[in-house]
Amino acid sequence: TIRQRALELIYHLVNKDNVESLTAELLNYLVLCPREHRGDICARVLRVVDKFSPNDRWRVDTLITMLTIAGRESSRNVQSSSIIYISRSSEDLRAYATHKLLKAIRD
């Protein structure tokens, strides 16, 4: 579909200068896309975040947002990679991530 081709184009256009705005577009599409496409989009978001993340907090925020939207439709690999990244972060960032995850569970 046209929407999927646009997503593919966005994914290939991401660089360090536009990562925040284009990742936001990928997350917006994640909300709207059919459930069967969510795993692929999550994998793409994870690759973009790994490669171009401007800072650790943005990375954590983006990963938690992605997991909150996709839920079980994200692959085990994406879930594990997100958890590993958070667990290896600084103590302050782990506390921040824990707070955000608890809030997401409650909402």
XYZ file of N, CA and C in Angstrom:
321
model
N 0.838 -1.182 0.000
C 0.000 0.000 0.000
C 0.888 1.252 0.000
N 0.269 2.363 -0.254
C 0.994 3.629 -0.271
C 1.553 3.939 1.108
N 0.772 3.662 2.141
C 1.214 3.941 3.514
C 2.467 3.122 3.849
N 2.509 1.869 3.438
C 3.675 1.027 3.719
C 4.903 1.505 2.956
N 4.704 1.984 1.742
C 5.833 2.518 0.976
C 6.354 3.806 1.598
N 5.449 4.623 2.110
C 5.857 5.850 2.795
C 6.652 5.500 4.049
N 6.206 4.478 4.771
C 6.928 4.017 5.960
C 8.331 3.562 5.580
N 8.447 2.814 4.510
C 9.751 2.338 4.034
C 10.657 3.520 3.692
N 10.098 4.518 3.050
C 10.867 5.707 2.692
C 11.331 6.438 3.954
N 10.432 6.624 4.908
C 10.793 7.291 6.162
C 11.944 6.552 6.838
N 11.813 5.233 6.916
C 12.848 4.418 7.560
C 14.217 4.644 6.904
N 14.261 4.704 5.592
C 15.530 4.856 4.883
C 16.065 6.292 4.919
N 15.212 7.247 5.223
C 15.643 8.644 5.289
C 16.192 9.057 6.656
N 16.005 8.229 7.667
C 16.420 8.606 9.023
C 17.932 8.781 9.088
N 18.341 9.879 9.743
C 19.754 10.123 10.037
C 19.839 10.844 11.378
N 21.039 11.202 11.803
C 21.202 11.807 13.132
C 20.529 13.168 13.247
N 20.311 13.849 12.132
C 19.698 15.173 12.162
C 18.173 15.137 12.258
N 17.551 14.068 11.767
C 16.083 14.016 11.744
C 15.506 12.839 12.523
N 16.334 12.158 13.295
C 15.905 10.926 13.962
C 14.690 11.149 14.854
N 14.640 12.253 15.574
C 13.532 12.464 16.501
C 12.203 12.646 15.768
N 12.185 13.459 14.743
C 10.920 13.699 14.039
C 10.486 12.482 13.221
N 11.416 11.811 12.565
C 11.020 10.658 11.753
C 10.670 9.447 12.616
N 11.319 9.302 13.760
C 10.934 8.219 14.668
C 9.536 8.467 15.208
N 9.191 9.720 15.455
C 7.828 10.056 15.875
C 6.823 9.631 14.806
N 7.177 9.793 13.540
C 6.298 9.355 12.447
C 6.157 7.829 12.446
N 7.248 7.124 12.682
C 7.180 5.664 12.748
C 6.288 5.216 13.908
N 6.401 5.892 15.044
C 5.555 5.545 16.197
C 4.092 5.875 15.925
N 3.844 6.980 15.228
C 2.453 7.306 14.852
C 1.875 6.223 13.954
N 2.669 5.751 13.007
C 2.195 4.680 12.131
C 1.970 3.396 12.920
N 2.788 3.157 13.915
C 2.637 1.967 14.757
C 1.257 1.933 15.411
N 0.748 3.085 15.782
C -0.591 3.172 16.383
C -1.666 2.759 15.378
N -1.487 3.150 14.119
C -2.521 2.968 13.101
C -2.431 1.671 12.305
N -1.277 1.068 12.271
C -1.047 -0.060 11.370
C -1.760 -1.333 11.844
N -1.981 -2.252 10.930
C -2.555 -3.543 11.318
C -1.616 -4.256 12.289
N -2.191 -5.011 13.193
C -1.408 -5.701 14.228
C -0.316 -6.587 13.643
N -0.570 -7.194 12.518
C 0.423 -8.108 11.954
C 1.679 -7.388 11.445
N 1.635 -6.062 11.307
C 2.799 -5.295 10.859
C 3.587 -4.689 12.020
N 3.045 -4.763 13.212
C 3.675 -4.093 14.353
C 5.054 -4.659 14.693
N 5.226 -5.949 14.583
C 6.523 -6.548 14.885
C 7.622 -6.003 13.993
N 7.337 -5.876 12.705
C 8.314 -5.348 11.752
C 8.627 -3.885 12.047
N 7.617 -3.112 12.345
C 7.837 -1.693 12.626
C 8.641 -1.525 13.908
N 8.343 -2.325 14.918
C 9.118 -2.271 16.165
C 10.585 -2.591 15.912
N 10.850 -3.574 15.085
C 12.238 -3.928 14.763
C 12.932 -2.761 14.062
N 12.211 -2.069 13.199
C 12.788 -0.908 12.510
C 13.054 0.234 13.486
N 12.101 0.479 14.380
C 12.291 1.535 15.377
C 13.503 1.208 16.243
N 13.634 -0.036 16.658
C 14.779 -0.440 17.476
C 16.095 -0.199 16.732
N 16.151 -0.546 15.455
C 17.380 -0.324 14.680
C 17.700 1.165 14.563
N 16.672 1.975 14.325
C 16.875 3.425 14.219
C 17.370 3.986 15.547
N 16.742 3.574 16.632
C 17.127 4.049 17.966
C 18.563 3.625 18.276
N 18.911 2.387 17.980
C 20.273 1.910 18.234
C 21.317 2.704 17.452
N 20.982 3.045 16.232
C 21.958 3.681 15.355
C 22.056 5.199 15.540
N 20.923 5.872 15.781
C 20.915 7.333 15.724
C 20.466 8.041 17.004
N 20.268 7.336 18.088
C 19.746 7.947 19.310
C 20.565 9.164 19.735
N 19.912 10.327 19.906
C 20.660 11.528 20.293
C 21.127 11.511 21.755
N 20.409 10.785 22.612
C 20.829 10.688 24.016
C 20.113 9.506 24.672
N 20.583 9.122 25.829
C 20.059 7.930 26.505
C 18.609 8.088 26.947
N 18.252 9.258 27.439
C 16.873 9.448 27.893
C 15.887 9.358 26.732
N 16.231 9.965 25.603
C 15.363 9.879 24.430
C 15.202 8.417 24.005
N 16.296 7.681 24.065
C 16.243 6.263 23.701
C 15.270 5.508 24.600
N 15.379 5.718 25.912
C 14.481 5.041 26.854
C 13.031 5.459 26.601
N 12.795 6.749 26.442
C 11.431 7.234 26.176
C 10.856 6.590 24.916
N 11.666 6.532 23.877
C 11.205 5.974 22.604
C 10.925 4.479 22.721
N 11.811 3.747 23.366
C 11.602 2.306 23.525
C 10.358 2.010 24.359
N 10.160 2.763 25.432
C 8.975 2.539 26.268
C 7.711 2.898 25.505
N 7.735 3.991 24.763
C 6.569 4.357 23.942
C 6.259 3.261 22.938
N 7.288 2.764 22.281
C 7.103 1.699 21.297
C 6.487 0.458 21.943
N 7.032 0.040 23.073
C 6.514 -1.153 23.749
C 5.093 -0.935 24.257
N 4.799 0.268 24.698
C 3.453 0.579 25.178
C 2.440 0.490 24.044
N 2.808 0.970 22.890
C 1.903 0.934 21.735
C 1.761 -0.490 21.202
N 2.886 -1.162 21.007
C 2.872 -2.457 20.326
C 2.481 -3.611 21.235
N 2.842 -3.525 22.501
C 2.518 -4.607 23.418
C 3.087 -5.927 22.958
N 2.256 -6.923 22.943
C 2.704 -8.280 22.589
C 3.032 -8.459 21.121
N 2.647 -7.485 20.303
C 2.961 -7.604 18.881
C 4.439 -7.351 18.576
N 5.177 -6.784 19.528
C 6.613 -6.639 19.304
C 7.270 -7.998 19.544
N 8.341 -8.252 18.831
C 8.996 -9.563 18.942
C 9.727 -9.689 20.271
N 10.018 -10.923 20.643
C 10.794 -11.176 21.868
C 12.162 -10.500 21.783
N 12.747 -10.481 20.596
C 14.041 -9.851 20.411
C 13.977 -8.352 20.722
N 12.940 -7.689 20.237
C 12.767 -6.259 20.495
C 12.535 -6.031 21.985
N 11.695 -6.839 22.594
C 11.435 -6.710 24.025
C 12.716 -6.922 24.829
N 13.445 -7.972 24.507
C 14.692 -8.284 25.225
C 15.729 -7.187 25.048
N 15.893 -6.709 23.833
C 16.869 -5.653 23.573
C 16.532 -4.394 24.359
N 15.257 -4.070 24.447
C 14.833 -2.891 25.204
C 15.137 -3.064 26.686
N 14.826 -4.226 27.211
C 15.072 -4.497 28.629
C 16.571 -4.490 28.933
N 17.355 -5.095 28.063
C 18.804 -5.125 28.261
C 19.367 -3.706 28.250
N 18.928 -2.899 27.304
C 19.428 -1.526 27.255
C 19.121 -0.787 28.550
N 17.878 -0.880 29.006
C 17.479 -0.184 30.236
C 18.271 -0.711 31.434
N 18.439 -2.014 31.513
C 19.152 -2.593 32.667
C 20.627 -2.202 32.702
N 21.205 -1.861 31.576
C 22.613 -1.462 31.515
C 22.799 0.052 31.621
N 21.714 0.783 31.771
C 21.775 2.237 31.866
C 22.212 2.675 33.258
N 22.394 3.965 33.413
C 22.768 4.516 34.712
C 21.632 4.298 35.714
N 21.955 4.396 36.975
C 20.956 4.193 38.023
C 19.810 5.197 37.892
N 20.121 6.443 37.598
C 19.084 7.463 37.435
C 18.157 7.129 36.265
N 18.745 6.675 35.178
C 17.941 6.338 34.004
C 17.094 5.087 34.257
N 17.622 4.129 34.994
C 16.826 2.942 35.349
C 15.643 3.335 36.229
N 15.864 4.240 37.174
C 14.771 4.707 38.036
C 13.721 5.434 37.206
N 14.162 6.262 36.286
C 13.248 6.972 35.388
C 12.439 5.987 34.548
N 13.119 4.996 33.975
C 12.440 4.001 33.136
C 11.444 3.193 33.956
N 11.811 2.834 35.170
C 10.908 2.081 36.041
C 9.649 2.881 36.317
N 9.819 4.163 36.607
C 8.671 5.039 36.860
C 7.760 5.115 35.627
N 8.364 5.312 34.450
C 7.573 5.385 33.219
C 6.839 4.076 32.926
N 7.508 2.953 33.152
C 6.868 1.659 32.903
C 5.716 1.414 33.873
N 5.894 1.766 35.131
C 4.804 1.615 36.104
C 3.618 2.497 35.739
N 3.905 3.707 35.302
C 2.830 4.611 34.869
C 2.099 4.034 33.653
N 2.846 3.465 32.731
C 2.237 2.869 31.532
C 1.343 1.684 31.913
N 1.773 0.895 32.885
C 0.964 -0.243 33.325
C -0.329 0.226 33.960
N -0.237 1.288 34.756
C -1.421 1.826 35.433
C -2.406 2.472 34.492
N -1.891 3.083 33.419
C -2.760 3.753 32.442
C -3.348 2.718 31.552
